[in-house]
mmCIF file of C-alpha atoms in Angstrom:
data_model
loop_
_atom_site.group_PDB
_atom_site.id
_atom_site.type_symbol
_atom_site.label_atom_id
_atom_site.label_comp_id
_atom_site.label_asym_id
_atom_site.label_seq_id
_atom_site.Cartn_x
_atom_site.Cartn_y
_atom_site.Cartn_z
ATOM 1 C CA MET A 1 -0.063 -36.714 -10.078
ATOM 2 C CA SER A 2 3.375 -38.187 -10.581
ATOM 3 C CA GLY A 3 5.840 -36.956 -13.172
ATOM 4 C CA GLN A 4 5.230 -40.037 -15.265
ATOM 5 C CA ASP A 5 1.442 -39.456 -15.078
ATOM 6 C CA GLU A 6 1.991 -35.917 -16.243
ATOM 7 C CA PHE A 7 4.131 -37.132 -19.091
ATOM 8 C CA GLU A 8 1.456 -39.661 -20.121
ATOM 9 C CA ASP A 9 -1.159 -36.962 -19.860
ATOM 10 C CA ASP A 10 0.804 -34.653 -22.104
ATOM 11 C CA LEU A 11 1.460 -37.410 -24.557
ATOM 12 C CA LEU A 12 -2.166 -38.374 -24.712
ATOM 13 C CA HIS A 13 -3.236 -34.784 -25.309
ATOM 14 C CA ALA A 14 -0.580 -34.452 -27.985
ATOM 15 C CA MET A 15 -1.813 -37.576 -29.760
ATOM 16 C CA THR A 16 -5.424 -36.450 -29.606
ATOM 17 C CA ARG A 17 -4.765 -32.915 -30.813
ATOM 18 C CA THR A 18 -4.650 -34.201 -34.361
ATOM 19 C CA GLY A 19 -4.539 -31.399 -36.896
ATOM 20 C CA GLU A 20 -3.782 -28.655 -34.402
ATOM 21 C CA GLY A 21 0.010 -28.862 -34.965
ATOM 22 C CA PHE A 22 2.493 -26.690 -33.211
ATOM 23 C CA ARG A 23 2.203 -22.969 -32.453
ATOM 24 C CA PRO A 24 5.093 -21.193 -34.202
ATOM 25 C CA ASP A 25 6.722 -18.073 -32.710
ATOM 26 C CA GLN A 26 5.172 -15.862 -35.411
ATOM 27 C CA ALA A 27 2.247 -16.302 -37.740
ATOM 28 C CA PRO A 28 4.327 -15.846 -40.920
ATOM 29 C CA LEU A 29 6.188 -19.082 -40.071
ATOM 30 C CA ALA A 30 3.100 -20.992 -40.974
ATOM 31 C CA ALA A 31 4.159 -20.810 -44.609
ATOM 32 C CA GLY A 32 7.552 -22.337 -43.955
ATOM 33 C CA GLY A 33 7.846 -25.953 -42.806
ATOM 34 C CA LEU A 34 11.640 -25.752 -42.762
ATOM 35 C CA ALA A 35 11.544 -22.559 -40.737
ATOM 36 C CA ARG A 36 9.151 -24.097 -38.183
ATOM 37 C CA GLY A 37 11.195 -27.245 -37.867
ATOM 38 C CA ARG A 38 14.400 -25.243 -37.592
ATOM 39 C CA ARG A 39 13.051 -23.009 -34.836
ATOM 40 C CA ARG A 40 11.677 -25.967 -32.842
ATOM 41 C CA TRP A 41 14.982 -27.770 -33.208
ATOM 42 C CA ARG A 42 17.002 -24.736 -32.194
ATOM 43 C CA ARG A 43 14.793 -23.953 -29.254
ATOM 44 C CA ARG A 44 15.229 -27.514 -28.036
ATOM 45 C CA SER A 45 18.951 -27.426 -28.599
ATOM 46 C CA ALA A 46 19.374 -24.053 -26.937
ATOM 47 C CA ALA A 47 17.440 -25.204 -23.941
ATOM 48 C CA ALA A 48 19.549 -28.281 -23.577
ATOM 49 C CA VAL A 49 22.910 -26.499 -24.040
ATOM 50 C CA VAL A 50 22.306 -23.267 -22.215
ATOM 51 C CA SER A 51 19.448 -23.424 -19.780
ATOM 52 C CA GLY A 52 19.384 -27.043 -18.760
ATOM 53 C CA ALA A 53 15.785 -27.602 -19.762
ATOM 54 C CA ALA A 54 16.824 -31.043 -21.003
ATOM 55 C CA ALA A 55 13.314 -32.431 -20.931
ATOM 56 C CA LEU A 56 12.524 -30.433 -24.059
ATOM 57 C CA ALA A 57 15.226 -32.437 -25.914
ATOM 58 C CA LEU A 58 14.006 -35.778 -24.546
ATOM 59 C CA VAL A 59 10.221 -35.866 -24.165
ATOM 60 C CA GLY A 60 9.342 -35.063 -27.800
ATOM 61 C CA THR A 61 9.660 -37.590 -30.607
ATOM 62 C CA GLY A 62 12.246 -35.054 -31.714
ATOM 63 C CA ALA A 63 14.048 -34.970 -34.946
ATOM 64 C CA VAL A 64 17.673 -34.819 -35.606
ATOM 65 C CA TYR A 65 19.999 -35.244 -38.474
ATOM 66 C CA LEU A 66 23.584 -36.299 -38.787
ATOM 67 C CA SER A 67 25.834 -38.226 -40.871
ATOM 68 C CA GLY A 68 29.501 -38.875 -41.321
ATOM 69 C CA GLY A 69 29.613 -37.013 -44.495
ATOM 70 C CA ALA A 70 32.593 -35.820 -46.507
ATOM 71 C CA GLY A 71 35.149 -34.769 -43.921
ATOM 72 C CA ASP A 72 38.289 -32.780 -44.649
ATOM 73 C CA SER A 73 41.944 -33.024 -43.707
ATOM 74 C CA ARG A 74 41.105 -32.023 -40.193
ATOM 75 C CA THR A 75 39.282 -35.324 -39.584
ATOM 76 C CA GLY A 76 40.156 -36.520 -36.152
ATOM 77 C CA THR A 77 41.755 -33.353 -34.886
ATOM 78 C CA ALA A 78 38.671 -32.469 -32.980
ATOM 79 C CA LEU A 79 38.962 -35.760 -31.137
ATOM 80 C CA THR A 80 41.838 -34.522 -29.117
ATOM 81 C CA ALA A 81 41.253 -34.804 -25.464
ATOM 82 C CA ALA A 82 38.720 -32.243 -24.277
ATOM 83 C CA ALA A 83 40.178 -29.171 -22.698
ATOM 84 C CA SER A 84 41.142 -30.115 -19.194
ATOM 85 C CA GLY A 85 39.405 -28.202 -16.354
ATOM 86 C CA SER A 86 35.973 -26.683 -16.313
ATOM 87 C CA GLY A 87 33.866 -25.517 -19.207
ATOM 88 C CA ALA A 88 34.579 -21.952 -18.003
ATOM 89 C CA ALA A 89 38.252 -22.459 -18.354
ATOM 90 C CA ALA A 90 37.703 -23.686 -21.904
ATOM 91 C CA ALA A 91 35.489 -20.753 -22.790
ATOM 92 C CA SER A 92 38.325 -18.479 -23.815
ATOM 93 C CA GLY A 93 40.989 -19.203 -26.327
ATOM 94 C CA THR A 94 41.607 -19.329 -30.051
ATOM 95 C CA ALA A 95 39.386 -21.380 -32.293
ATOM 96 C CA GLY A 96 40.933 -23.327 -35.212
ATOM 97 C CA ALA A 97 44.126 -24.016 -33.281
ATOM 98 C CA ALA A 98 43.621 -27.620 -32.360
ATOM 99 C CA SER A 99 46.382 -29.232 -30.356
ATOM 100 C CA PRO A 100 48.590 -31.696 -32.182
ATOM 101 C CA THR A 101 48.333 -34.185 -29.419
ATOM 102 C CA ALA A 102 47.274 -37.697 -30.389
ATOM 103 C CA SER A 103 43.562 -38.048 -30.917
ATOM 104 C CA PRO A 104 41.724 -41.159 -29.708
ATOM 105 C CA THR A 105 40.751 -43.607 -32.358
ATOM 106 C CA ALA A 106 37.473 -45.475 -32.704
ATOM 107 C CA SER A 107 37.427 -48.734 -30.880
ATOM 108 C CA PRO A 108 34.953 -51.623 -30.664
ATOM 109 C CA SER A 109 33.589 -49.997 -27.497
ATOM 110 C CA ALA A 110 33.125 -46.590 -29.118
ATOM 111 C CA SER A 111 29.359 -46.896 -28.805
ATOM 112 C CA GLN A 112 29.833 -47.151 -25.027
ATOM 113 C CA ALA A 113 32.067 -44.139 -24.804
ATOM 114 C CA VAL A 114 31.129 -41.156 -22.778
ATOM 115 C CA ILE A 115 31.493 -37.706 -24.362
ATOM 116 C CA SER A 116 31.899 -34.726 -22.005
ATOM 117 C CA GLY A 117 30.581 -31.278 -22.701
ATOM 118 C CA ASP A 118 34.178 -30.064 -22.798
ATOM 119 C CA GLU A 119 34.948 -32.510 -25.605
ATOM 120 C CA VAL A 120 31.906 -31.331 -27.638
ATOM 121 C CA LEU A 121 32.978 -27.784 -27.161
ATOM 122 C CA ALA A 122 36.614 -28.550 -28.097
ATOM 123 C CA THR A 123 35.446 -30.375 -31.218
ATOM 124 C CA LEU A 124 33.369 -27.426 -32.393
ATOM 125 C CA ARG A 125 36.194 -24.916 -31.654
ATOM 126 C CA SER A 126 38.676 -26.962 -33.604
ATOM 127 C CA LEU A 127 36.452 -26.888 -36.744
ATOM 128 C CA LEU A 128 35.758 -23.139 -36.696
ATOM 129 C CA PRO A 129 37.862 -20.410 -38.302
ATOM 130 C CA LYS A 130 40.587 -18.861 -36.170
ATOM 131 C CA GLY A 131 39.369 -16.332 -33.743
ATOM 132 C CA GLN A 132 38.764 -15.475 -30.101
ATOM 133 C CA VAL A 133 36.200 -17.711 -28.389
ATOM 134 C CA THR A 134 34.289 -16.617 -25.303
ATOM 135 C CA GLU A 135 31.145 -17.807 -23.433
ATOM 136 C CA GLY A 136 31.857 -21.426 -24.423
ATOM 137 C CA LYS A 137 29.521 -23.988 -22.980
ATOM 138 C CA GLY A 138 29.124 -27.661 -23.813
ATOM 139 C CA ARG A 139 26.951 -30.528 -22.842
ATOM 140 C CA GLY A 140 27.835 -34.199 -23.412
ATOM 141 C CA THR A 141 26.460 -37.666 -22.977
ATOM 142 C CA ASP A 142 27.559 -37.619 -19.392
ATOM 143 C CA ASP A 143 24.940 -35.054 -18.503
ATOM 144 C CA PRO A 144 22.417 -36.833 -16.267
ATOM 145 C CA GLU A 145 19.642 -34.487 -17.342
ATOM 146 C CA LEU A 146 20.072 -35.410 -21.026
ATOM 147 C CA ARG A 147 20.319 -39.169 -20.375
ATOM 148 C CA GLY A 148 22.849 -39.496 -23.184
ATOM 149 C CA ALA A 149 20.364 -38.489 -25.969
ATOM 150 C CA PHE A 150 21.752 -34.986 -26.745
ATOM 151 C CA ALA A 151 25.128 -33.328 -27.123
ATOM 152 C CA GLY A 152 25.801 -29.723 -28.039
ATOM 153 C CA ALA A 153 27.868 -26.622 -27.630
ATOM 154 C CA ASP A 154 27.341 -22.853 -27.667
ATOM 155 C CA LEU A 155 29.940 -20.096 -27.899
ATOM 156 C CA VAL A 156 30.712 -16.653 -29.175
ATOM 157 C CA LEU A 157 33.352 -16.285 -31.933
ATOM 158 C CA ASP A 158 35.181 -13.149 -32.914
ATOM 159 C CA ASP A 159 37.239 -13.669 -36.035
ATOM 160 C CA GLY A 160 38.327 -10.074 -36.054
ATOM 161 C CA GLN A 161 35.280 -8.825 -37.950
ATOM 162 C CA GLY A 162 32.861 -8.828 -34.955
ATOM 163 C CA LYS A 163 31.322 -11.241 -32.524
ATOM 164 C CA SER A 164 29.010 -14.097 -33.615
ATOM 165 C CA ARG A 165 26.964 -16.503 -31.645
ATOM 166 C CA VAL A 166 27.564 -20.130 -32.873
ATOM 167 C CA GLN A 167 25.588 -23.087 -31.707
ATOM 168 C CA ILE A 168 25.546 -26.823 -32.491
ATOM 169 C CA GLY A 169 23.186 -29.584 -31.453
ATOM 170 C CA ILE A 170 23.511 -33.328 -32.073
ATOM 171 C CA GLN A 171 21.000 -36.122 -31.646
ATOM 172 C CA LYS A 172 20.418 -39.577 -33.066
ATOM 173 C CA HIS A 173 17.149 -41.022 -34.311
ATOM 174 C CA ARG A 174 15.986 -44.532 -35.076
ATOM 175 C CA LYS A 175 15.104 -45.484 -38.578
ATOM 176 C CA GLY A 176 11.994 -43.726 -39.798
ATOM 177 C CA GLN A 177 11.967 -41.098 -37.023
ATOM 178 C CA SER A 178 13.899 -38.303 -38.671
ATOM 179 C CA GLN A 179 11.795 -35.537 -40.230
ATOM 180 C CA PRO A 180 12.434 -34.824 -43.899
ATOM 181 C CA ARG A 181 13.496 -31.313 -44.580
ATOM 182 C CA THR A 182 12.203 -29.022 -47.316
ATOM 183 C CA CYS A 183 12.651 -25.373 -48.159
ATOM 184 C CA PRO A 184 9.597 -23.101 -47.939
ATOM 185 C CA ALA A 185 7.928 -22.433 -51.235
ATOM 186 C CA ASP A 186 7.930 -18.661 -50.456
ATOM 187 C CA LEU A 187 11.398 -17.663 -49.193
ATOM 188 C CA LYS A 188 10.379 -14.003 -49.016
ATOM 189 C CA VAL A 189 7.615 -14.549 -46.543
ATOM 190 C CA ASN A 190 10.102 -16.200 -44.213
ATOM 191 C CA ARG A 191 12.870 -13.682 -44.868
ATOM 192 C CA ILE A 192 15.106 -16.403 -46.270
ATOM 193 C CA ASP A 193 17.760 -15.268 -48.761
ATOM 194 C CA SER A 194 18.746 -18.769 -49.888
ATOM 195 C CA CYS A 195 17.789 -22.346 -49.067
ATOM 196 C CA ALA A 196 18.827 -25.664 -50.599
ATOM 197 C CA VAL A 197 18.350 -29.311 -49.704
ATOM 198 C CA THR A 198 20.857 -31.740 -51.278
ATOM 199 C CA LYS A 199 21.613 -35.448 -51.058
ATOM 200 C CA LEU A 200 25.248 -36.261 -50.345
ATOM 201 C CA PRO A 201 26.983 -39.346 -51.807
ATOM 202 C CA ASP A 202 26.686 -41.338 -48.522
ATOM 203 C CA GLY A 203 22.920 -40.817 -48.454
ATOM 204 C CA SER A 204 22.913 -37.913 -46.023
ATOM 205 C CA GLU A 205 20.558 -35.014 -46.440
ATOM 206 C CA LEU A 206 21.971 -31.538 -46.072
ATOM 207 C CA VAL A 207 20.135 -28.303 -45.630
ATOM 208 C CA LEU A 208 21.914 -25.014 -46.118
ATOM 209 C CA ASN A 209 19.901 -21.918 -45.260
ATOM 210 C CA GLN A 210 20.656 -18.126 -45.066
ATOM 211 C CA GLY A 211 17.919 -16.233 -43.424
ATOM 212 C CA HIS A 212 16.960 -13.957 -40.518
ATOM 213 C CA GLU A 213 16.182 -14.560 -36.973
ATOM 214 C CA TYR A 214 12.837 -12.864 -37.253
ATOM 215 C CA SER A 215 10.485 -13.138 -40.244
ATOM 216 C CA ASP A 216 8.351 -10.126 -39.205
ATOM 217 C CA ASN A 217 11.073 -7.540 -39.630
ATOM 218 C CA ARG A 218 11.258 -6.590 -35.956
ATOM 219 C CA ALA A 219 15.090 -6.859 -36.246
ATOM 220 C CA ASP A 220 17.650 -7.516 -38.987
ATOM 221 C CA THR A 221 19.682 -10.103 -37.209
ATOM 222 C CA LYS A 222 20.692 -12.882 -39.627
ATOM 223 C CA GLU A 223 20.803 -16.592 -38.914
ATOM 224 C CA TRP A 224 22.592 -18.984 -41.199
ATOM 225 C CA PHE A 225 22.529 -22.697 -40.527
ATOM 226 C CA ALA A 226 23.372 -26.156 -41.816
ATOM 227 C CA ALA A 227 21.314 -29.226 -40.834
ATOM 228 C CA LEU A 228 22.601 -32.680 -41.670
ATOM 229 C CA THR A 229 20.573 -35.873 -41.397
ATOM 230 C CA GLY A 230 22.491 -39.133 -41.878
ATOM 231 C CA PRO A 231 21.564 -42.747 -42.699
ATOM 232 C CA ASP A 232 22.767 -43.810 -39.284
ATOM 233 C CA GLY A 233 20.176 -41.598 -37.608
ATOM 234 C CA ARG A 234 22.457 -38.759 -36.759
ATOM 235 C CA GLU A 235 21.222 -35.182 -36.945
ATOM 236 C CA ILE A 236 23.607 -32.251 -36.532
ATOM 237 C CA MET A 237 22.452 -28.655 -36.716
ATOM 238 C CA LEU A 238 24.904 -25.761 -36.705
ATOM 239 C CA SER A 239 23.589 -22.200 -36.474
ATOM 240 C CA GLU A 240 25.361 -18.849 -36.508
ATOM 241 C CA TRP A 241 24.256 -15.237 -36.131
ATOM 242 C CA ASN A 242 25.773 -11.865 -36.993
ATOM 243 C CA SER A 243 25.322 -10.895 -33.349
ATOM 244 C CA PRO A 244 26.786 -12.177 -30.017
ATOM 245 C CA GLN A 245 23.176 -13.260 -29.092
ATOM 246 C CA GLU A 246 20.547 -14.825 -31.218
ATOM 247 C CA LYS A 247 17.971 -12.379 -29.926
ATOM 248 C CA GLY A 248 17.991 -9.039 -28.020
ATOM 249 C CA ALA A 249 21.466 -7.824 -28.948
ATOM 250 C CA PRO A 250 22.642 -5.342 -31.594
ATOM 251 C CA ASP A 251 24.099 -6.795 -34.751
ATOM 252 C CA SER A 252 27.911 -6.775 -34.539
ATOM 253 C CA ARG A 253 28.816 -7.528 -38.126
ATOM 254 C CA PRO A 254 27.075 -7.488 -41.601
ATOM 255 C CA ASN A 255 26.977 -11.287 -41.848
ATOM 256 C CA PRO A 256 27.710 -14.355 -39.735
ATOM 257 C CA PRO A 257 31.324 -15.506 -40.082
ATOM 258 C CA LEU A 258 31.018 -18.888 -41.750
ATOM 259 C CA THR A 259 30.171 -19.304 -45.369
ATOM 260 C CA LEU A 260 27.824 -22.062 -46.520
ATOM 261 C CA ASP A 261 30.735 -24.195 -47.549
ATOM 262 C CA GLN A 262 32.251 -23.757 -44.095
ATOM 263 C CA LEU A 263 28.944 -24.646 -42.390
ATOM 264 C CA LYS A 264 28.809 -27.781 -44.529
ATOM 265 C CA ALA A 265 32.432 -28.700 -43.671
ATOM 266 C CA VAL A 266 31.648 -28.538 -39.948
ATOM 267 C CA VAL A 267 28.498 -30.675 -39.879
ATOM 268 C CA THR A 268 29.892 -33.275 -42.300
ATOM 269 C CA ASP A 269 33.260 -33.596 -40.576
ATOM 270 C CA LYS A 270 34.100 -37.087 -39.352
ATOM 271 C CA SER A 271 35.178 -35.721 -36.017
ATOM 272 C CA TRP A 272 31.572 -35.955 -34.930
ATOM 273 C CA ASP A 273 31.461 -39.725 -35.444
ATOM 274 C CA ARG A 274 32.713 -40.269 -31.913
ATOM 275 C CA THR A 275 29.927 -38.146 -30.439
ATOM 276 C CA VAL A 276 27.313 -39.778 -32.588
ATOM 277 C CA ALA A 277 28.440 -43.242 -31.538
ATOM 278 C CA ALA A 278 28.211 -42.250 -27.872
ATOM 279 C CA LEU A 279 24.697 -40.868 -28.169
ATOM 280 C CA GLN A 280 21.624 -42.863 -27.130
ATOM 281 C CA TYR A 281 18.757 -42.870 -29.569
ATOM 282 C CA ASP A 282 16.139 -40.349 -28.638
ATOM 283 C CA GLY A 283 12.380 -40.963 -28.537
ATOM 284 C CA VAL A 284 10.590 -44.249 -28.078
ATOM 285 C CA ASP A 285 11.984 -47.463 -29.570
ATOM 286 C CA ASN A 286 8.753 -48.311 -31.410
ATOM 287 C CA ALA A 287 10.226 -51.533 -32.876
ATOM 288 C CA ALA A 288 11.087 -52.975 -29.485
ATOM 289 C CA GLN A 289 7.590 -52.194 -28.100
ATOM 290 C CA ALA A 290 5.524 -53.034 -31.190
ATOM 291 C CA SER A 291 2.901 -55.703 -30.732
ATOM 292 C CA GLY A 292 3.366 -57.040 -34.254
ATOM 293 C CA MET A 293 -0.112 -55.957 -35.434
ATOM 294 C CA THR A 294 0.076 -53.848 -38.573
ATOM 295 C CA LEU A 295 -2.183 -50.919 -39.207
ATOM 296 C CA GLU A 296 -4.299 -53.226 -41.400
ATOM 297 C CA ASP A 297 -4.502 -55.742 -38.534
ATOM 298 C CA ARG A 298 -5.591 -53.070 -36.136
ATOM 299 C CA GLN A 299 -8.179 -51.710 -38.568
ATOM 300 C CA ALA A 300 -9.617 -55.226 -39.058
ATOM 301 C CA ALA A 301 -9.826 -55.737 -35.285
ATOM 302 C CA LEU A 302 -11.617 -52.441 -34.773
ATOM 303 C CA GLY A 303 -14.070 -53.347 -37.513
ATOM 304 C CA LYS A 304 -15.160 -56.250 -35.362
ATOM 305 C CA LEU A 305 -15.234 -54.335 -32.082
ATOM 306 C CA LEU A 306 -16.982 -51.073 -33.065
ATOM 307 C CA PRO A 307 -20.676 -50.784 -32.304
ATOM 308 C CA ALA A 308 -23.129 -51.300 -35.107
ATOM 309 C CA GLY A 309 -23.307 -48.309 -37.406
ATOM 310 C CA VAL A 310 -19.761 -47.014 -36.604
ATOM 311 C CA THR A 311 -17.159 -47.597 -39.268
ATOM 312 C CA VAL A 312 -13.442 -46.930 -39.819
ATOM 313 C CA THR A 313 -12.914 -44.469 -42.683
ATOM 314 C CA GLY A 314 -9.123 -44.281 -42.357
ATOM 315 C CA ILE A 315 -6.146 -45.141 -40.184
ATOM 316 C CA THR A 316 -2.602 -43.791 -39.997
ATOM 317 C CA GLY A 317 0.257 -44.193 -37.479
ATOM 318 C CA ASN A 318 3.267 -46.195 -36.533
ATOM 319 C CA GLU A 319 4.003 -49.426 -34.688
ATOM 320 C CA ILE A 320 2.500 -48.195 -31.495
ATOM 321 C CA PHE A 321 0.097 -45.328 -32.054
ATOM 322 C CA ALA A 322 -2.717 -45.131 -34.628
ATOM 323 C CA ASP A 323 -4.963 -42.204 -35.470
ATOM 324 C CA VAL A 324 -8.347 -43.715 -36.474
ATOM 325 C CA ARG A 325 -11.053 -41.791 -38.304
ATOM 326 C CA LEU A 326 -14.602 -42.873 -37.651
ATOM 327 C CA ALA A 327 -18.036 -42.329 -39.135
ATOM 328 C CA GLN A 328 -21.495 -42.888 -37.756
ATOM 329 C CA GLY A 329 -23.881 -41.932 -40.538
ATOM 330 C CA ALA A 330 -23.191 -38.253 -41.277
ATOM 331 C CA VAL A 331 -21.313 -37.788 -37.988
ATOM 332 C CA THR A 332 -17.564 -38.139 -38.097
ATOM 333 C CA GLY A 333 -15.119 -38.578 -35.220
ATOM 334 C CA SER A 334 -11.780 -40.145 -34.355
ATOM 335 C CA LEU A 335 -9.965 -42.166 -31.701
ATOM 336 C CA VAL A 336 -6.359 -42.845 -30.780
ATOM 337 C CA LEU A 337 -5.223 -46.396 -30.436
ATOM 338 C CA ARG A 338 -2.107 -47.345 -28.549
ATOM 339 C CA LEU A 339 -0.869 -50.958 -28.764
ATOM 340 C CA GLN A 340 2.398 -51.574 -26.902
ATOM 341 C CA LYS A 341 4.344 -54.440 -25.448
ATOM 342 C CA VAL A 342 5.574 -53.571 -21.928
ATOM 343 C CA GLU A 343 8.598 -55.120 -20.244
ATOM 344 C CA PRO A 344 7.708 -57.103 -17.078
ATOM 345 C CA GLY A 345 8.197 -54.993 -13.980
ATOM 346 C CA ASP A 346 8.464 -51.718 -15.905
ATOM 347 C CA LYS A 347 8.250 -49.172 -13.099
ATOM 348 C CA SER A 348 6.821 -46.262 -15.067
ATOM 349 C CA THR A 349 3.982 -48.469 -16.298
ATOM 350 C CA GLU A 350 3.329 -49.894 -12.843
ATOM 351 C CA GLN A 351 2.974 -46.333 -11.577
ATOM 352 C CA LEU A 352 0.435 -45.513 -14.337
ATOM 353 C CA PHE A 353 -1.688 -48.447 -13.260
ATOM 354 C CA GLU A 354 -1.689 -47.815 -9.554
ATOM 355 C CA GLY A 355 -5.288 -47.861 -8.298
ATOM 356 C CA SER A 356 -6.438 -49.784 -11.442
ATOM 357 C CA THR A 357 -9.454 -52.024 -11.556
ATOM 358 C CA ALA A 358 -8.869 -55.742 -11.979
ATOM 359 C CA LEU A 359 -10.766 -57.369 -14.862
ATOM 360 C CA PRO A 360 -11.946 -61.018 -14.802
ATOM 361 C CA ASP A 361 -9.096 -62.163 -17.032
ATOM 362 C CA GLY A 362 -6.491 -60.535 -14.753
ATOM 363 C CA SER A 363 -5.991 -57.431 -16.857
ATOM 364 C CA ARG A 364 -5.804 -54.027 -15.160
ATOM 365 C CA LEU A 365 -8.000 -51.110 -16.260
ATOM 366 C CA LYS A 366 -7.709 -47.382 -15.810
ATOM 367 C CA LEU A 367 -10.512 -45.009 -17.093
ATOM 368 C CA TYR A 368 -10.183 -41.296 -17.685
ATOM 369 C CA GLY A 369 -12.584 -38.615 -18.753
ATOM 370 C CA ALA A 370 -16.248 -37.929 -17.992
ATOM 371 C CA GLY A 371 -17.614 -40.546 -15.611
ATOM 372 C CA SER A 372 -14.186 -41.405 -14.216
ATOM 373 C CA THR A 373 -12.036 -40.110 -11.399
ATOM 374 C CA ASP A 374 -10.069 -37.962 -13.822
ATOM 375 C CA ALA A 375 -12.479 -35.901 -15.833
ATOM 376 C CA LYS A 376 -9.757 -33.561 -17.158
ATOM 377 C CA ARG A 377 -8.469 -35.986 -19.734
ATOM 378 C CA PRO A 378 -10.248 -37.075 -22.939
ATOM 379 C CA PRO A 379 -12.404 -40.206 -22.487
ATOM 380 C CA THR A 380 -9.851 -42.965 -22.330
ATOM 381 C CA ALA A 381 -9.697 -46.655 -21.504
ATOM 382 C CA ASP A 382 -6.226 -47.994 -20.703
ATOM 383 C CA VAL A 383 -5.723 -51.722 -20.206
ATOM 384 C CA LEU A 384 -2.577 -53.658 -19.164
ATOM 385 C CA ARG A 385 -2.874 -57.365 -19.767
ATOM 386 C CA GLY A 386 -1.085 -60.244 -18.120
ATOM 387 C CA ASP A 387 0.903 -60.962 -21.207
ATOM 388 C CA GLY A 388 2.446 -57.449 -21.091
ATOM 389 C CA LEU A 389 0.320 -55.941 -23.855
ATOM 390 C CA ARG A 390 -0.961 -52.451 -23.154
ATOM 391 C CA VAL A 391 -4.024 -51.305 -25.074
ATOM 392 C CA MET A 392 -5.120 -47.696 -24.773
ATOM 393 C CA VAL A 393 -8.189 -46.344 -26.619
ATOM 394 C CA ALA A 394 -8.833 -42.591 -26.373
ATOM 395 C CA GLN A 395 -11.366 -40.293 -27.982
ATOM 396 C CA GLY A 396 -9.766 -38.123 -30.587
ATOM 397 C CA SER A 397 -10.229 -34.422 -31.010
ATOM 398 C CA THR A 398 -11.307 -34.307 -34.659
ATOM 399 C CA GLY A 399 -14.987 -34.459 -35.369
ATOM 400 C CA LYS A 400 -17.541 -35.258 -32.755
ATOM 401 C CA PRO A 401 -17.606 -37.909 -30.022
ATOM 402 C CA VAL A 402 -18.804 -41.162 -31.507
ATOM 403 C CA LEU A 403 -18.037 -43.658 -28.728
ATOM 404 C CA THR A 404 -18.975 -43.690 -25.070
ATOM 405 C CA LEU A 405 -16.440 -44.480 -22.269
ATOM 406 C CA ASP A 406 -18.028 -47.872 -21.834
ATOM 407 C CA GLN A 407 -17.584 -48.556 -25.522
ATOM 408 C CA LEU A 408 -13.941 -47.526 -25.351
ATOM 409 C CA LYS A 409 -13.479 -49.873 -22.418
ATOM 410 C CA ALA A 410 -15.045 -52.745 -24.360
ATOM 411 C CA ILE A 411 -12.640 -52.142 -27.235
ATOM 412 C CA ALA A 412 -9.542 -51.871 -25.027
ATOM 413 C CA SER A 413 -10.331 -54.988 -23.056
ATOM 414 C CA SER A 414 -11.017 -57.160 -26.034
ATOM 415 C CA PRO A 415 -8.923 -60.393 -26.503
ATOM 416 C CA LEU A 416 -8.668 -59.576 -30.283
ATOM 417 C CA TRP A 417 -5.567 -57.558 -29.614
ATOM 418 C CA LYS A 418 -2.492 -59.754 -30.072
ATOM 419 C CA ALA A 419 1.035 -59.519 -28.638
ATOM 420 C CA GLY A 420 4.271 -61.063 -29.732
ATOM 421 C CA LYS A 421 3.277 -61.708 -33.316
#
């Protein structure tokens, strides 16, 4: 199985595991949506910045927040040329002592700029309080593993009161793809001392949180963070700990070094504008691949294609994917419908349809599930038409199976599905 096949397999399973959600690190996190989202985001950021597991930052729909919020007098100082030499050479030094050399200014080609990991690290260092910086690492838009969709930095800061791990991650989402943030209803369950979500004058959403690394009291290490989501799709998350490591190290100070106001100042600083402009949007560009059929259009088409006695009781989703709830008498089930325009000659799609069956109208068909060559996947019919429309219909995981593989094939191969509307 090719890497693209594996990706599609994972994606299909993710779409059909409706209601299962994500498995948090600890059961108490179930009560805190913000805590779950923060941990998922931080794990993804840490993987990208430190370990190189960039796929975690790219494969998911991801969520990220940013915005050119209210900067301070240091605006632009972080845009000084990134420290020359390797990231290791930039790992030691004094934070908060930005060089007075001229900083680059935004240009019409700023969106085409390349931001190095050294520059991301230098930007973060210039916005932190003065202190000794060690273990500095940065990853920029020039990192081939990240494909320009993530930038971040990770370092240890000692301001004279003890060492603290500080980490920042930056991504950019298309409209409608950012996840709204809320504070848990029960802060105590999640070991959160304070949490607030505010709207800034420019429309950005800012989360400020003071909590602990573990909600189950296994350790007292504190994590404070600021998460900023901006109207331009930016998402910046800055985390700090009162320990040189987020996990597995003794606490080195009573609290992390930055106050909530300082965390806010860093994530809202205009110095990040250059990085945000250089970032590629993460996730799938649904608008570019949308068929033009609304959820209502898709529900109406399904109503004509479902076998007698099977009805649609609900439909939710986006421009490409729809989760459809079905009923057949007292039996309830579900299916996943994917409707997507594919660019001619798209190599990844061509790989997916290798070995496909040719239909009379020239479309290509792949079947998965029981009765097919790949019985491990849920029953699925995947059709690629000559006009570039891809129609995939898969059995969902909620309820009981309502449709056979042949019925899924009949739905997916129907001419009722429209492209280019």
